[in-house]
Every structure is written in C-alpha cells, then in structure tokens.
Short mmCIF file of C-alpha atoms in Angstrom, two decimals:
data_model
loop_
_atom_site.label_atom_id
_atom_site.label_comp_id
_atom_site.label_asym_id
_atom_site.label_seq_id
_atom_site.Cartn_x
_atom_site.Cartn_y
_atom_site.Cartn_z
CA MET A 196 0.00 0.03 0.07
CA LEU A 197 3.07 2.25 0.64
CA GLN A 198 3.66 2.18 -3.19
CA ALA A 199 0.19 3.44 -3.80
CA GLU A 200 0.59 6.26 -1.53
CA ILE A 201 3.87 7.24 -3.10
CA ASN A 202 1.92 7.10 -6.44
CA ILE A 203 -0.80 9.44 -5.28
CA LEU A 204 1.65 11.85 -3.99
CA GLU A 205 3.68 11.81 -7.19
CA LEU A 206 0.45 12.46 -9.26
CA GLU A 207 -0.52 15.30 -6.94
CA ALA A 208 2.85 16.91 -7.39
CA ILE A 209 2.53 16.47 -11.23
CA ILE A 210 -0.93 18.12 -11.15
CA ASN A 211 0.02 20.96 -8.82
CA GLY A 212 3.20 21.48 -10.85
CA LEU A 213 1.36 21.53 -14.11
CA ARG A 214 -1.24 24.02 -12.86
CA ASN A 215 1.48 26.33 -11.91
CA GLY A 216 3.01 26.25 -15.23
CA ASP A 217 5.87 23.93 -14.32
CA ARG A 218 7.20 22.66 -17.70
CA ARG A 219 8.58 19.47 -16.26
CA SER A 220 5.49 18.48 -14.75
CA LEU A 221 3.70 19.26 -18.01
CA ALA A 222 6.06 16.95 -19.88
CA ARG A 223 5.70 14.19 -17.30
CA ALA A 224 2.03 14.37 -17.41
CA ILE A 225 1.97 14.13 -21.23
CA THR A 226 4.10 10.98 -20.90
CA LYS A 227 1.57 9.42 -18.56
CA VAL A 228 -1.37 10.20 -20.77
CA GLU A 229 0.40 9.05 -23.88
CA SER A 230 1.13 5.73 -22.41
CA ASP A 231 -2.57 5.31 -21.83
CA SER A 232 -1.94 4.60 -18.27
CA ALA A 233 -4.37 4.72 -15.32
CA ASP A 234 -2.18 7.54 -13.90
CA GLY A 235 -2.69 9.34 -17.17
CA ARG A 236 -6.50 8.99 -17.15
CA GLU A 237 -6.53 10.19 -13.44
CA ILE A 238 -4.53 13.21 -14.27
CA LEU A 239 -6.89 14.11 -17.15
CA ARG A 240 -9.96 13.52 -14.98
CA GLN A 241 -8.57 15.96 -12.30
CA ILE A 242 -7.39 18.70 -14.49
CA TYR A 243 -10.47 18.93 -16.93
CA PRO A 244 -12.29 21.45 -14.72
CA HIS A 245 -9.26 23.78 -15.16
CA THR A 246 -9.40 23.65 -18.83
CA GLY A 247 -11.37 25.56 -21.34
CA ARG A 248 -9.28 28.71 -21.28
CA ALA A 249 -6.94 27.85 -24.24
CA HIS A 250 -8.05 28.07 -27.89
CA THR A 251 -7.19 24.71 -29.43
CA ILE A 252 -6.36 24.70 -33.15
CA GLY A 253 -6.03 21.66 -35.41
CA ILE A 254 -3.99 21.79 -38.34
CA THR A 255 -4.10 18.91 -40.86
CA GLY A 256 -3.35 18.27 -44.44
CA SER A 257 -1.30 15.70 -46.47
CA ALA A 258 2.31 15.08 -45.89
CA GLY A 259 4.54 17.71 -47.41
CA ALA A 260 1.78 20.28 -47.53
CA GLY A 261 3.87 22.38 -45.25
CA LYS A 262 2.00 21.89 -42.00
CA SER A 263 5.13 22.11 -39.68
CA THR A 264 6.40 25.26 -41.36
CA LEU A 265 2.97 26.77 -41.01
CA VAL A 266 2.60 25.77 -37.42
CA GLY A 267 5.94 27.29 -36.74
CA ALA A 268 5.02 30.60 -38.51
CA LEU A 269 1.69 30.66 -36.72
CA ALA A 270 3.11 30.17 -33.31
CA ARG A 271 5.53 33.02 -34.04
CA VAL A 272 2.70 35.35 -34.82
CA GLN A 273 0.83 34.33 -31.71
CA ARG A 274 3.88 34.98 -29.76
CA LYS A 275 4.18 38.47 -31.29
CA ARG A 276 0.53 39.05 -30.19
CA GLY A 277 1.56 38.19 -26.54
CA LYS A 278 0.16 34.67 -26.44
CA THR A 279 1.89 31.62 -25.18
CA VAL A 280 1.79 28.61 -27.33
CA GLY A 281 1.57 24.85 -26.90
CA ILE A 282 2.28 22.56 -29.86
CA VAL A 283 1.32 18.93 -30.25
CA ALA A 284 3.04 17.56 -33.35
CA VAL A 285 2.00 14.10 -34.29
CA ASP A 286 3.96 12.12 -36.72
CA PRO A 287 3.22 8.53 -37.95
CA SER A 288 4.47 5.39 -36.33
CA SER A 289 6.13 2.87 -38.51
CA PRO A 290 3.59 0.08 -39.15
CA PHE A 291 6.49 -2.44 -39.15
CA SER A 292 8.82 -1.46 -36.13
CA HIS A 293 6.17 0.59 -34.31
CA GLY A 294 9.09 3.16 -33.90
CA ALA A 295 8.87 6.65 -35.13
CA ILE A 296 11.09 9.62 -36.24
CA LEU A 297 9.65 12.78 -34.89
CA GLY A 298 11.15 15.66 -36.92
CA ASP A 299 8.87 18.62 -36.37
CA ARG A 300 11.51 20.50 -34.14
CA ILE A 301 13.77 20.74 -37.23
CA ARG A 302 11.14 23.18 -38.76
CA MET A 303 10.64 24.94 -35.35
CA GLN A 304 14.10 25.58 -34.35
CA ASP A 305 13.68 29.13 -33.22
CA LEU A 306 10.96 28.37 -31.00
CA THR A 307 12.85 25.87 -28.92
CA SER A 308 14.55 28.79 -27.08
CA ASP A 309 11.33 30.65 -26.37
CA ASP A 310 10.01 29.87 -22.93
CA GLY A 311 6.62 30.91 -24.04
CA VAL A 312 6.32 27.97 -26.37
CA PHE A 313 6.10 24.21 -25.26
CA LEU A 314 6.40 21.77 -28.22
CA ARG A 315 5.70 18.17 -27.77
CA SER A 316 6.27 15.52 -30.54
CA MET A 317 4.06 12.54 -30.57
CA ALA A 318 3.95 9.37 -32.47
CA SER A 319 0.71 7.93 -33.72
CA ARG A 320 1.34 4.56 -32.31
CA GLY A 321 -0.33 2.53 -34.98
CA ASN A 322 -3.94 1.48 -34.80
CA LEU A 323 -4.68 1.18 -31.25
CA GLY A 324 -7.24 3.88 -31.60
CA GLY A 325 -5.78 5.98 -28.88
CA LEU A 326 -4.33 8.75 -30.86
CA SER A 327 -7.30 11.28 -30.17
CA GLU A 328 -7.18 10.42 -26.69
CA MET A 329 -3.37 11.02 -26.51
CA ALA A 330 -3.22 14.17 -28.51
CA THR A 331 -6.29 15.78 -27.24
CA GLY A 332 -5.28 14.77 -23.69
CA ALA A 333 -1.94 16.58 -24.24
CA ALA A 334 -3.77 19.64 -25.53
CA ASP A 335 -6.07 19.53 -22.33
CA LEU A 336 -2.90 19.43 -20.20
CA MET A 337 -1.31 22.29 -22.07
CA ASP A 338 -4.59 24.14 -21.55
CA ALA A 339 -4.60 23.46 -17.77
CA ALA A 340 -0.94 24.51 -17.65
CA GLY A 341 -1.95 28.07 -18.83
CA LEU A 342 -0.96 28.11 -22.36
CA ASP A 343 -3.00 30.52 -24.38
CA VAL A 344 -3.21 28.78 -27.74
CA VAL A 345 -2.70 25.05 -28.39
CA LEU A 346 -1.82 23.91 -32.07
CA ILE A 347 -2.31 20.19 -32.84
CA GLU A 348 -0.67 19.20 -36.02
CA THR A 349 -1.47 15.90 -37.68
CA VAL A 350 -1.06 14.32 -41.04
CA GLY A 351 -4.66 14.32 -42.45
CA ALA A 352 -4.86 10.75 -43.69
CA GLY A 353 -6.95 8.42 -41.85
CA GLN A 354 -9.78 8.30 -39.21
CA ASP A 355 -7.62 8.92 -36.31
CA GLU A 356 -5.92 11.94 -37.64
CA VAL A 357 -9.21 13.45 -38.74
CA GLU A 358 -10.55 12.88 -35.34
CA VAL A 359 -7.72 14.67 -33.78
CA ALA A 360 -8.02 17.59 -36.01
CA THR A 361 -11.80 17.81 -35.29
CA ALA A 362 -11.33 17.56 -31.59
CA ALA A 363 -9.85 21.02 -31.81
CA GLN A 364 -11.97 24.14 -31.58
CA THR A 365 -10.87 25.41 -34.93
CA THR A 366 -9.56 23.20 -37.56
CA VAL A 367 -7.32 24.44 -40.46
CA LEU A 368 -6.98 22.37 -43.59
CA VAL A 369 -3.65 22.88 -45.48
CA ALA A 370 -3.70 22.18 -49.20
CA ASN A 371 -1.27 22.98 -51.89
CA PRO A 372 -1.49 24.32 -55.50
CA GLY A 373 -1.55 21.71 -58.33
CA ALA A 374 -3.05 19.15 -56.05
CA GLY A 375 -6.16 18.78 -58.13
CA ASP A 376 -6.72 15.10 -57.27
CA GLU A 377 -6.11 15.90 -53.64
CA VAL A 378 -8.81 18.63 -53.76
CA GLN A 379 -11.19 16.04 -55.22
CA SER A 380 -10.59 13.64 -52.38
CA MET A 381 -11.37 16.41 -50.01
CA LYS A 382 -15.12 16.08 -51.07
CA ALA A 383 -14.98 12.85 -49.07
CA GLY A 384 -15.01 14.57 -45.74
CA LEU A 385 -12.08 16.79 -44.83
CA MET A 386 -13.92 19.84 -46.34
CA GLU A 387 -16.74 19.48 -44.03
CA ILE A 388 -14.31 19.40 -40.94
CA ALA A 389 -12.43 22.52 -41.72
CA GLN A 390 -13.35 25.85 -40.47
CA ILE A 391 -10.45 27.60 -42.25
CA MET A 392 -8.80 26.51 -45.52
CA VAL A 393 -5.31 27.35 -46.57
CA VAL A 394 -3.54 26.79 -49.85
CA ASN A 395 -0.05 26.98 -48.69
CA LYS A 396 3.07 27.32 -50.93
CA ALA A 397 0.97 29.87 -52.81
CA ASP A 398 3.96 31.05 -54.81
CA LEU A 399 3.80 27.95 -56.83
CA VAL A 400 1.80 27.90 -60.01
CA GLY A 401 -1.84 27.00 -59.76
CA ALA A 402 -2.54 28.68 -56.46
CA ASP A 403 -5.56 30.68 -57.71
CA THR A 404 -6.91 27.51 -59.54
CA ALA A 405 -6.70 25.72 -56.07
CA VAL A 406 -8.52 28.46 -54.40
CA ALA A 407 -11.21 28.52 -57.03
CA GLN A 408 -11.63 24.70 -56.82
CA LEU A 409 -12.04 24.93 -52.99
CA LYS A 410 -14.47 27.72 -53.43
CA THR A 411 -16.53 25.66 -55.83
CA LEU A 412 -16.65 22.62 -53.39
CA LEU A 413 -17.39 24.97 -50.38
CA ALA A 414 -20.40 26.28 -52.35
CA ILE A 415 -21.93 22.94 -52.41
CA ALA A 416 -20.61 21.82 -48.85
CA ASP A 417 -22.88 21.87 -45.90
CA HIS A 418 -21.69 24.18 -43.35
CA GLY A 419 -23.50 26.02 -40.38
CA SER A 420 -23.44 29.52 -39.40
CA TRP A 421 -19.68 29.81 -40.05
CA ILE A 422 -18.54 30.10 -43.73
CA PRO A 423 -15.05 28.83 -43.98
CA PRO A 424 -12.55 31.31 -45.56
CA ILE A 425 -10.04 30.27 -48.07
CA LEU A 426 -6.62 31.87 -47.55
CA LYS A 427 -3.27 31.73 -49.50
CA THR A 428 -0.04 31.50 -47.50
CA ILE A 429 3.62 31.06 -47.98
CA ALA A 430 4.58 29.77 -44.61
CA LYS A 431 8.27 29.64 -45.37
CA THR A 432 8.38 33.51 -45.60
CA ASP A 433 5.58 34.16 -43.19
CA GLU A 434 3.28 35.51 -45.95
CA GLY A 435 -0.48 35.48 -45.12
CA ILE A 436 0.17 34.14 -41.60
CA ASP A 437 -1.01 37.16 -39.90
CA MET A 438 -4.28 37.10 -41.84
CA LEU A 439 -4.50 33.30 -41.01
CA ALA A 440 -4.27 34.11 -37.30
CA ASP A 441 -6.90 36.93 -37.68
CA GLU A 442 -9.26 34.38 -39.25
CA ILE A 443 -8.57 31.85 -36.54
CA GLN A 444 -9.24 34.48 -33.98
CA LYS A 445 -12.53 35.42 -35.79
CA HIS A 446 -13.65 31.79 -35.67
CA PHE A 447 -12.92 31.78 -31.93
CA ASP A 448 -14.93 34.95 -31.29
CA HIS A 449 -17.79 33.51 -33.55
CA MET A 450 -17.65 30.27 -31.36
CA ARG A 451 -17.60 32.20 -28.16
CA SER A 452 -20.45 34.60 -29.20
CA GLU A 453 -23.59 34.28 -27.10
CA GLU A 454 -25.56 33.32 -30.16
CA HIS A 455 -23.35 30.31 -31.05
CA PHE A 456 -21.65 29.29 -27.90
CA ASP A 457 -24.12 26.61 -26.55
CA VAL A 458 -24.63 24.91 -29.97
CA GLU A 459 -20.92 25.00 -30.87
CA ARG A 460 -19.83 23.78 -27.47
CA ARG A 461 -22.37 20.93 -27.41
CA ASN A 462 -21.49 19.82 -30.86
CA HIS A 463 -17.69 19.78 -30.02
CA VAL A 464 -18.32 17.88 -26.88
CA ARG A 465 -20.55 15.47 -28.63
CA GLY A 466 -17.97 14.75 -31.23
CA GLN A 467 -15.28 14.35 -28.52
CA ILE A 468 -17.17 11.92 -26.47
CA ILE A 469 -18.17 9.75 -29.51
CA ASP A 470 -14.56 9.68 -30.77
CA LEU A 471 -13.07 8.83 -27.37
CA THR A 472 -15.70 6.13 -27.08
CA ARG A 473 -14.84 4.69 -30.33
CA ALA A 474 -11.23 4.60 -29.18
CA ILE A 475 -12.07 2.79 -26.06
CA LEU A 476 -14.21 0.15 -27.77
CA GLN A 477 -11.48 -0.37 -30.43
CA ARG A 478 -9.00 -0.93 -27.68
CA ARG A 479 -11.36 -3.38 -25.88
CA LEU A 480 -11.82 -5.16 -29.13
CA ILE A 481 -8.12 -5.60 -29.49
CA ALA A 482 -7.63 -6.74 -25.98
CA THR A 483 -10.57 -9.04 -25.93
CA THR A 484 -9.70 -10.90 -29.26
CA ALA A 485 -6.24 -11.20 -27.96
CA ASN A 486 -7.37 -13.40 -25.16
CA ASP A 487 -10.09 -15.24 -26.86
CA SER A 488 -10.09 -18.28 -29.25
CA THR A 489 -13.25 -17.13 -31.07
CA LEU A 490 -11.36 -14.94 -33.56
CA GLU A 491 -8.93 -17.80 -34.41
CA THR A 492 -11.73 -20.25 -35.12
CA LEU A 493 -13.52 -17.72 -37.21
CA ILE A 494 -10.28 -17.03 -39.17
CA ASN A 495 -10.00 -20.73 -39.92
CA GLN A 496 -13.70 -21.05 -41.18
CA VAL A 497 -13.47 -18.15 -43.40
CA ALA A 498 -10.07 -19.01 -44.67
CA GLU A 499 -11.56 -22.38 -45.64
CA ARG A 500 -14.55 -20.65 -47.32
CA GLN A 501 -16.91 -22.58 -44.79
CA ARG A 502 -18.55 -19.21 -44.09
CA ASP A 503 -18.35 -15.55 -45.12
CA PRO A 504 -16.35 -12.85 -43.40
CA ARG A 505 -19.48 -10.64 -42.60
CA SER A 506 -21.31 -13.32 -40.63
CA ALA A 507 -18.11 -14.21 -39.00
CA ALA A 508 -17.83 -10.43 -37.82
CA LEU A 509 -21.32 -10.39 -36.69
CA GLU A 510 -20.69 -13.57 -34.42
CA LEU A 511 -17.48 -12.04 -33.18
CA ALA A 512 -19.42 -8.84 -32.30
CA ASP A 513 -22.06 -10.91 -30.49
CA VAL A 514 -19.35 -12.92 -28.49
CA ILE A 515 -17.62 -9.66 -27.61
CA SER A 516 -20.71 -7.90 -26.41
CA GLN A 517 -21.52 -11.03 -24.27
CA LYS A 518 -18.08 -10.95 -22.73
CA TRP A 519 -18.31 -7.08 -22.06
CA SER A 520 -21.68 -7.45 -20.44
CA GLU A 521 -20.19 -9.77 -17.91
CA TYR A 522 -17.72 -7.14 -16.55
CA MET B 224 -3.59 2.79 -8.35
CA ALA B 225 -5.03 6.08 -7.80
CA SER B 226 -8.25 5.46 -9.41
CA ASN B 227 -10.61 2.61 -9.82
CA GLU B 228 -11.35 3.22 -13.43
CA GLN B 229 -11.60 -0.30 -14.50
CA SER B 230 -14.37 0.66 -16.76
CA THR B 231 -12.18 2.73 -19.14
CA SER B 232 -10.54 -0.36 -20.51
CA ASN B 233 -10.71 -3.86 -19.10
CA ALA B 234 -7.46 -4.84 -20.27
CA PRO B 235 -5.21 -1.88 -20.39
CA VAL B 236 -2.75 -2.03 -23.34
CA GLU B 237 -0.07 0.20 -22.00
CA ILE B 238 2.26 1.21 -24.49
CA LYS B 239 5.71 2.69 -23.77
CA PRO B 240 8.23 2.83 -26.45
CA ILE B 241 11.67 4.13 -25.34
CA ARG B 242 11.73 7.88 -26.34
CA VAL B 243 15.11 9.17 -27.54
CA LEU B 244 16.40 12.67 -28.44
CA ILE B 245 19.18 12.80 -31.15
CA ALA B 246 20.74 16.12 -31.38
CA LYS B 247 23.72 17.81 -33.04
CA PRO B 248 25.33 20.61 -31.10
CA GLY B 249 27.66 23.08 -32.46
CA LEU B 250 28.53 24.27 -35.97
CA ASP B 251 29.33 21.18 -37.87
CA GLY B 252 26.63 20.26 -40.29
CA HIS B 253 27.53 16.53 -41.02
CA ASP B 254 24.40 14.74 -39.74
CA ARG B 255 24.55 11.50 -41.72
CA GLY B 256 25.69 9.66 -38.58
CA ALA B 257 22.99 11.20 -36.39
CA LYS B 258 20.34 10.13 -38.95
CA VAL B 259 21.71 6.66 -39.23
CA VAL B 260 21.44 6.24 -35.67
CA ALA B 261 17.93 7.75 -35.42
CA ARG B 262 16.66 5.32 -38.14
CA ALA B 263 18.28 2.31 -36.50
CA LEU B 264 16.64 3.20 -33.14
CA ARG B 265 13.37 3.82 -34.87
CA ASP B 266 13.67 0.34 -36.68
CA SER B 267 14.17 -1.17 -33.26
CA GLY B 268 10.85 0.25 -32.13
CA MET B 269 11.90 3.33 -30.39
CA GLU B 270 10.45 6.95 -30.69
CA VAL B 271 13.25 9.28 -31.87
CA VAL B 272 13.05 13.02 -31.76
CA TYR B 273 15.57 14.49 -34.07
CA THR B 274 16.30 18.09 -33.51
CA GLY B 275 18.33 18.77 -36.61
CA ILE B 276 21.83 20.49 -36.77
CA ARG B 277 23.42 23.61 -34.96
CA GLN B 278 21.79 23.17 -31.55
CA THR B 279 22.90 24.96 -28.48
CA PRO B 280 23.31 23.15 -25.21
CA GLN B 281 20.19 25.13 -24.10
CA MET B 282 18.15 24.08 -26.89
CA ILE B 283 19.04 20.41 -26.33
CA ALA B 284 18.22 20.50 -22.71
CA GLU B 285 14.87 22.33 -23.36
CA ALA B 286 14.02 19.84 -25.94
CA ALA B 287 14.85 16.91 -23.67
CA LEU B 288 12.53 18.49 -21.03
CA GLN B 289 9.53 19.19 -23.29
CA GLU B 290 9.78 15.81 -25.08
CA ASP B 291 10.31 13.92 -21.70
CA VAL B 292 12.85 11.60 -23.36
CA GLN B 293 14.68 8.91 -21.37
CA VAL B 294 17.76 8.96 -23.61
CA ILE B 295 19.78 11.72 -25.18
CA GLY B 296 22.28 10.80 -27.99
CA ILE B 297 24.70 13.65 -29.10
CA SER B 298 26.52 13.56 -32.48
CA ILE B 299 29.57 15.70 -32.84
CA LEU B 300 32.27 15.91 -35.41
CA SER B 301 33.63 19.35 -34.85
CA GLY B 302 36.01 18.46 -31.91
CA ALA B 303 34.19 20.73 -29.63
CA HIS B 304 33.01 17.82 -27.50
CA LEU B 305 35.00 18.76 -24.32
CA GLY B 306 33.69 22.30 -24.49
CA LEU B 307 30.07 21.46 -25.33
CA PHE B 308 29.40 18.33 -23.41
CA PRO B 309 29.72 19.82 -19.84
CA ARG B 310 27.59 22.64 -20.89
CA ILE B 311 24.88 20.29 -22.08
CA VAL B 312 24.97 18.34 -18.73
CA ASP B 313 24.78 21.78 -16.92
CA GLU B 314 21.83 22.89 -18.75
CA LEU B 315 20.09 19.50 -18.05
CA ASN B 316 20.91 19.79 -14.27
CA SER B 317 19.63 23.20 -14.16
CA ARG B 318 16.19 21.97 -15.33
CA GLY B 319 16.33 19.11 -12.74
CA ILE B 320 16.83 16.55 -15.51
CA ASP B 321 19.03 13.99 -13.71
CA ASP B 322 17.40 10.70 -14.92
CA VAL B 323 18.27 10.44 -18.58
CA LEU B 324 20.77 8.19 -20.36
CA LEU B 325 23.53 10.23 -22.24
CA PHE B 326 25.51 8.83 -25.21
CA ALA B 327 27.70 10.27 -27.73
CA GLY B 328 28.79 9.54 -31.29
CA GLY B 329 30.89 11.06 -33.96
CA ILE B 330 34.73 11.98 -33.80
CA ILE B 331 35.76 11.66 -30.27
CA PRO B 332 39.54 10.69 -29.92
CA ASP B 333 40.25 7.77 -27.72
CA GLU B 334 42.20 9.82 -25.13
CA ASP B 335 39.08 12.15 -24.67
CA ILE B 336 36.72 8.97 -23.96
CA PRO B 337 37.51 8.79 -20.10
CA THR B 338 36.73 12.46 -19.77
CA VAL B 339 33.50 12.35 -21.78
CA GLU B 340 32.39 9.33 -19.69
CA ASP B 341 33.34 11.40 -16.50
CA ILE B 342 31.09 14.15 -17.82
CA GLY B 343 28.16 11.88 -17.72
CA PHE B 344 28.10 10.11 -21.17
CA LEU B 345 27.67 6.45 -20.44
CA GLY B 346 28.36 5.37 -23.98
CA VAL B 347 30.69 6.76 -26.70
CA PHE B 348 30.30 5.29 -30.33
CA GLY B 349 32.74 6.23 -32.98
CA PRO B 350 32.75 5.52 -36.74
CA GLY B 351 32.25 1.89 -37.69
CA THR B 352 30.07 1.14 -34.70
CA ASP B 353 27.37 -1.61 -35.43
CA THR B 354 23.98 0.07 -34.95
CA ARG B 355 23.03 -3.21 -33.14
CA ASP B 356 25.41 -2.41 -30.40
CA ILE B 357 23.88 1.10 -29.88
CA ILE B 358 20.35 -0.36 -29.80
CA GLU B 359 21.50 -3.00 -27.22
CA PHE B 360 23.15 -0.23 -25.14
CA VAL B 361 20.04 1.92 -25.13
CA ARG B 362 17.68 -0.86 -24.35
CA LYS B 363 19.93 -2.06 -21.49
CA ASN B 364 20.50 1.41 -19.84
CA ALA B 365 17.56 3.49 -20.62
CA PRO B 366 15.76 4.44 -17.46
CA SER B 367 12.09 3.64 -16.99
CA ARG B 368 9.40 6.33 -16.95
CA ASP B 369 7.51 4.98 -14.11
#
C-alpha cells in the first residue's frame, strides 16, 4: 500500500506543478497520458475542470503540405501577439517496427529557445485507436498549464488523424497548388471538418486555381453559421500568416459569441465523447480478441470458405458484447 | 492505483516505447551519422525526436525537457565535445533533469573518452560502430519512466 501512497503523492505533485505552469510536470503528465496508463487518465480527470481557457487549433493536411512550417510561423505570430503557445505535433509510427522519427523540431528551431512555447512531438502509435485520446489529452494538459493557444498538427490521412483535427475548436486544412486530385478527395469529408482552408506554397503555379476549386466545393458543402474562409499562405516566408491568425481569432470569437456558444460547445463535446468512446471500444476489441479463441476459429472457417467474413464479424461482435456485459 | 477506473478499458494495453532525443550541437553540419542512428533506433521500435543541426546546449536541454525523453544521443564531429558536453549536462541539471541516459557519437579521440564518460556520457560510439550495439546499449541502460 505504501507504493500506492507514493504514487498518489507523485500524481498530486505533477498536477500541482502543471497547474502552476511547471514545464517538467507538464512534460511528465503528457508522458503518462501518452502511455494510456491509469495515472494518465486520473490526471486528465482531475485537470479537466481547469481547462477551457485555451484556444485549441487543429492543423491538418497531407504529408509535405507544409504543416510544420505553417505551425511554426503561426506560433511566431501568436507569440508576437503576446500569447503563449503549446504545440502537439503528431508524426506517424512505422507500421513495421512501431518506432517513429519525430522531426517537427527541425522546422521550428527558433521556437525551442522561447520559454513561451512548449512543443511536444508525438507518434501516432499505430492502430490502437488511442491517438485522439493521447493528442487531445496532451492539449488539455497544455490548456490546464495556462498556455493560451494550443496547436495540434496531424497528417490528415486516416480516421484517427481526422478525429484529432476535429477535436480542436478550430480546424485548419492545409492544401497545395496543383493538387487537383487531392482537392477532389477532400469532397469525401475533410472539407466538412475544416473551419479555415489554406492554400499553402501559394507562390507555386496553380494557387489561384486551387482556391477557385476549393470555393466551388465549399459552395456545395454543408456548413453551419460559419462560412470557412479560403486563404493563401507562403509559410516559409511568413506571408499570409497574420491574416490566418486573424481568421482563426474570428472563428474563436464566433464560437464564443452568445448566439453560437451553446450549440458549438455541445457539438464539439458530442464529437469528442463519441470519438473517445470509439477509441475505447477499439482498444477493448483488440484486448478481448487477443485473449479469446473465437477470432482464431472464425479465421479458420472463413479461410476455408466454410462461411463468409460478414457473418463471422457479426458472430465475433456478439461474442464480444456478451463478454463485455459480464464485466 | 490512484483510481478505480476499471471501466475505461478492461485490459489496459499500456504502450511505452523508449523515447530518445538525437541532437547535433555546435557548428558542424554533417548529420549523416545522427540520421543513421536515429533510423536504427526507430527500426528497433523506439520513438526518436530528431532536432536537426546547430543546436545550442540550451536548446538540447529544453527539447529533452519538453519531450520527456529517457535517452539523449549527441553527435559531434567538430572537436568541440570537451567544451560543449559539460555545458549540455549543466543545462540539463539546471532543469532538474538527472534521470536520462546520455551517449555520444561522431569523432571523439580515444584519449578523450574517459573525460567524456566522467562528464556523464555512459556510451561513446565512434565511426564503424554496429548500430545493433547502440540499440542494445540503449535498451539495457534506458531508465524507465514509471
């Protein structure tokens, strides 16, 4: 029991340190949340009442779109405006080794020596379904630590990454000129989740065409009271970044306005709860099937073509629900 | 445990890869070695934060703090190791970071190795090192984060 007491004291120290803006406590807390430990969940539970001050901004787009550079530029503008900045930069884990190279610091060198900035790199850690829990958890911790703006950067490919982006209060979608096919694929969903669209690398040929394409798509997309602006930026030289920061602020004010606050807040929380539930269920699925022979039996049957994969999946779902109800 | 949140996940899959910072201090720009080591560690399942070149001791310590890494690998080819390494350790200490594994690579003359080890670098890996040796060294010596 002594160990448990030490643990409680340690958690208390981390939470107190974090709330007083101690950077080491914040870093340690993120590690605990990231490893999906009971400690991490306890920290998140305790700090949640102290969140809600920061503006969380998701930045997503395909690999090479210039997200890291844009996040760096945006962080600098926010600092000039007197705001402290937290950054959660998510990079993919290798599906083979589960390791990762996290290289966002390379593009944000100058921010490393600014004590108004806290940058944490995070690996997506495969398909355990915990990415949104990890990344939004880290953002909540930064919020509770008193950082004014929290930027969450993810590669916009795949359910998990889209979830992370949408978990932010304002989502910025980064596209590039000449990416016609990519713009087409945005019809599939990314368009609907973004409140601000950016055509980065706007000095390249085709920037105006890209903006025009996005406008056309937007015209037929379903958006609420906020109409997403489309901006051109050249993040490398800071061009257009001030305007982007202005639009982000406008969206924040819009969200916080009396007229929209309740609806926006509830929509946001609804999405968050559903995403987190999905992550938990996915993890349970993995954990349950790892300790159960049903899946192996079903695999054999389907592999032998004795039955079809859909009915096998239904049976597995039934078996799992049965097991869960016993807890 | 502090909580009884059995309900959150009934068979917690705790995932804790070793987190490593690879950094290049000083003014030499040759980062092939640093990248080879970073890749080898990634391929062995670790999460490697790579800072890029021309880092000051202060930037390295600050990155180690924010990223909460267990291990720091420093690559240096400029010959400034005896000047820079103690400053890196000082910057770490001033932030209360006393539980990380330090190792070095690059061009460090044999006669300097005892000094570098005294400064706090447990491993020194020169040219020609088998990356498997570095992986094994890190696995064996990385402090746990719990």
